[in-house]
Amino acid sequence: MGFFDETFDLMAPNDRRVEGVAKVTGAGKYAAEYKVDGLCHAVLVGSTIAAGTIKNINVDNAKQVSGILDIVTHLNKPLVPGLADEAKIKEARLGLAIFHTDKIFFKGQPIAMVIAETLEDATYAASLITAEYEKTDAHVDFDAALKKVPLTPAGKERGNIETLNKATQTVEAEYNIKAEVHNPMEMHATIAEWKADDKLKLFDKNQGVNSVQRTFAKLFNIPTDNIEVISEFVGGGFGSGLRVWPHALACIMAAKQVKRPVKLMLTRPQMFYSVGYRPAAWQKIKLGANSDGKFVGIHHQAKNGTSVYENFNEGITRVTRLIYHFDNLKTEAATVPLNLSTPTWMRGPGDCTGDFAIESAIDELSYKLNMDPVALRMKNLALDKHPDNGMPWSTNYINECIEKGAQMIGWKDRKPAHSQTIDGDWSIGYGMAVGAWNAGRGNASAGIQMQKDGAIIVQTAMTDIGTGTGVSMQNIAHEQTGISKSKINIELGNSNLPPAPSQGGSNGLSSIGGAVVAAVSALKLKLAGYAAGQNEAYQNAAPADILLSDSGISLKTPNEQFISYAALWEKNNLDVLEVEASSGPGAERQKYAFCSSAAHFCKLRVNRKTGKVKLERMVTVADGGKIISEKAAANQMSGAAVGGIGMALMEEQQTDERLGTLVGNDFAGYHFPVNSDAPIIEVAFVNKPDPNINPQGSKGLGEVGIIGTAAAIANAIYNATGKRLRDLPITPDKVLLG
Amino acid sequence: MKQEYNFSRRFFLKTSSALGALAFIPKGVKAFYEEVKNFIVPAKEQIPLKVSINKKSYAIKADTRTTLLDLLREDLNLTGAKKGCDHGQCGACTVHVDGQRVLSCLTLAATLPGKEVTTIEGLANGDQLHPMQEAFIACDGFQCGYCTPGQIMSAVACVKEGHTKSIAEIKEFMSGNLCRCGAYNGIVESIQKVAAQ
Ligand code: FES
Ligand code: FES
């Protein structure tokens, strides 16, 4: 029983999420759930064609619906100063300048917005709006369109790629991945309220309140501080909340138009074309090795879909330059414009896609070389330095991830040849793969407020999209101050709090952790300053020598010089003590390279009659530096593995070229794993601090949990059946036909 | 024009979604639908309703189109039940009606009189959390928390229904509640914990 033993070991019993009670009682408020006086509702109407020009919009029927307040189209929109003319629209880089064009780029593109007293009124009226268009040719079939786009170099060529031809064994193959959609359970929503002509309050679903604030300050030409963005509870993101999307602007425009607060929540079908997705991808890999398993080189070509109005390059070949040493390497890429909305970063962006192809090819090569896939990887890992920029790793324990994972799954039980274990109609196999991610860190600020009783509130503008930012901040603050967790409250997700970067790219905790440490130091110094008035020993004391407890301050000296907070407060007539501090990356970034990594192992069975794939076990071991909250981190990893199962076996945004449309854009048509699609995910960590990345030594985990998962599953399917399946998702039909 | 009140609501709904497909319908049929559209009455019906939610009764006026989910979220400020799809596909809106788990997005408010609705807000006993709520916190059965009220309402019913004999059975009977964060480990563990009590 791996999971229960391993994970219970890790779990500190009092490691409860700070927002836990709010979440299990329904008290926590997500963007669309705030009670605002005079609130009305906006509903978007999408175009019914995929490309062309709007000739006429008929809103007459809709206007008769009772409760209608107004209908906004490109013809009567309120002024948005930042989109006042073509040049400004370009400069705003919003992607789709909603209601500022009569051109249609994709089906579903908003052409009108109904604002009404109730959601029912608005929804009904929206259904009555029709439009006439001048249609032009539209293309949504990535597989057909990709051939027309030539590849261009992506990054510098290493060595000489012709050397690959001299390799003892090579694998050359193409890989196709269908578009995937983030689909956080909370649909994107905004409540916009103009408090004054130049003062805006937003309740909004996003992954970075400061970026939302900046974007709209610019668009409406008002001071940043005049916009308050509240995103205290965010119902998942996975990247969909990293950009500011057109619907949020539409909601603000609606509030301007009717001079009332307006709520706009996207519908689930709209979620598929309004807030990005992981684009479809084509890849070709040529990989070669000598007979001893040493890689000779890799040639990696990749194309991903984008929209016709914006170029989005996913960076698929970045991971090619991260995990292994390839003396000879060539990477090429291209983007393929389609009449679809613009894709965006989705969990493990680029790397997830590229890693699937690379890790599948390596597995294939291992069979050709008659070598264990674990051994083949171990031989070629770039453990000494970043293989692309040559800087030494600060820490990189990907080898330990592999070793531990192999041991947990019982890799020695795997049969080296495929199709060796049969159980009735089922074939059983093992597979593994690894993934890595360049570990980042941004500038972030945190504040602390302290009360007379020693209770503190630690604050940041950063959101917690479910990753456990709050509980991790509490853990760091507890470790740094010594104050009990029950006396440490966390406030986040509000632009009035100390600024922080968006929560994405596995940078969240890596960035905010340092800020919390800095804020604690500032608090200690401030308290010591007051204490010095009572006791000279505190003069010039360094933060490391100052100790805090639930009741007071003391020094790390034999005779502690304890002073109670109560006495300090009394003496100095204090009310609430406030500090704020910032922290960010520095010179260490010139000395070291940083990465998080993970190894994924699975055991699965494939039904030879139905093509069904059933995961029996899934093991994920990660190097995320020091683990701050073990429960939240394990949850991240297991959740990411579930996402990887979706990518491998079921997630697929289908399109219809003839109609220029998405097909199945709801949860009946688009499947991601339900509870029974996933086994209990077994998670473990290397848990060794990275001494250079940030004060707490933790590296982000959000991406590495998913990156290698799909390849591990595809590789296990090969081990079970001898079918090398290179197109995701691996649905039963592909298994049967493979 | 007398006929207009003969069109049922179901017919309206069908008609409006069929309108979207007009482009592919032959001319004669198209003309027919254009005509039908004019019969649609853009007026709403409001009806007085007496509903009992979390043992508290409410006398309200509700739009006949209002779902229980929208009634809770938009009219009564009981936002614990979540909207994840509005189409019966995700389970985020799960509440109990007369002790059974139901999808509130597929339940019209007008069907509620005489029934007892329990939402996540009514599960705890004052400050004392329901054991399932406690278990979800202890086992970290969530990440973003958006599916959580629905998961907990389903989990309580799952235990009551006795579908907790194995991990596989729990997983099967909790598969109507999607969790995009993939917090399924903790959800299963929470249910095992409560079932064992
Ligand atoms: S909101 Fe009711 S099932 Fe999704
Ligand atoms: S906890 Fe985020 S969807 Fe379940």
Short mmCIF file of C-alpha atoms in Angstrom, two decimals, chain A residues 6 10 378 381 383 395-408 434-435 595-601 619-628 630 633-634 637 682-691 697-701 704:
data_model
loop_
_atom_site.label_atom_id
_atom_site.label_comp_id
_atom_site.label_asym_id
_atom_site.label_seq_id
_atom_site.Cartn_x
_atom_site.Cartn_y
_atom_site.Cartn_z
CA GLU A 6 4.44 6.95 2.03
CA LEU A 10 4.91 12.87 5.03
CA MET A 378 20.64 7.57 -16.22
CA LEU A 381 21.10 12.88 -17.81
CA LEU A 383 23.42 16.17 -13.95
CA THR A 395 20.68 21.45 -7.38
CA ASN A 396 19.32 18.76 -9.68
CA TYR A 397 18.22 15.46 -8.15
CA ILE A 398 16.39 14.02 -11.14
CA ASN A 399 18.48 10.85 -10.79
CA GLU A 400 17.22 10.39 -7.25
CA CYS A 401 13.66 10.86 -8.47
CA ILE A 402 14.21 8.04 -10.94
CA GLU A 403 15.83 5.72 -8.42
CA LYS A 404 13.15 6.25 -5.83
CA GLY A 405 10.34 5.91 -8.34
CA ALA A 406 11.75 2.67 -9.73
CA GLN A 407 11.92 1.25 -6.26
CA MET A 408 8.38 2.36 -5.34
CA VAL A 434 10.87 11.99 -16.63
CA GLY A 435 10.18 15.69 -16.89
CA CYS A 595 15.41 23.25 -12.31
CA SER A 596 12.66 21.19 -10.74
CA SER A 597 12.20 17.67 -11.97
CA ALA A 598 10.11 14.57 -11.59
CA ALA A 599 10.03 10.92 -12.58
CA HIS A 600 6.78 9.11 -13.36
CA PHE A 601 6.28 5.38 -13.26
CA VAL A 619 4.05 6.79 -8.96
CA THR A 620 5.40 10.33 -9.06
CA VAL A 621 8.64 11.36 -7.39
CA ALA A 622 9.69 15.00 -7.56
CA ASP A 623 12.63 17.19 -6.76
CA GLY A 624 11.04 20.45 -5.67
CA GLY A 625 13.80 21.45 -3.29
CA LYS A 626 12.60 21.73 0.28
CA ILE A 627 8.95 20.83 0.68
CA ILE A 628 7.19 23.53 2.68
CA GLU A 630 3.93 18.29 2.46
CA ALA A 633 2.71 19.59 -2.31
CA ALA A 634 1.66 15.94 -2.52
CA MET A 637 1.72 16.28 -7.61
CA GLU A 682 1.60 7.53 -5.05
CA VAL A 683 3.76 10.57 -4.40
CA ALA A 684 7.19 11.06 -2.88
CA PHE A 685 9.73 13.86 -2.77
CA VAL A 686 13.51 14.05 -2.72
CA ASN A 687 12.97 16.93 -0.27
CA LYS A 688 16.45 18.43 -0.25
CA PRO A 689 16.61 22.21 -0.07
CA ASP A 690 18.09 24.21 -2.91
CA PRO A 691 20.42 26.55 -1.03
CA GLY A 697 15.04 26.46 -0.54
CA SER A 698 11.92 25.38 -2.38
CA LYS A 699 11.57 24.96 -6.14
CA GLY A 700 8.18 25.14 -7.84
CA LEU A 701 6.22 21.93 -8.38
CA VAL A 704 6.82 18.97 -13.20
#
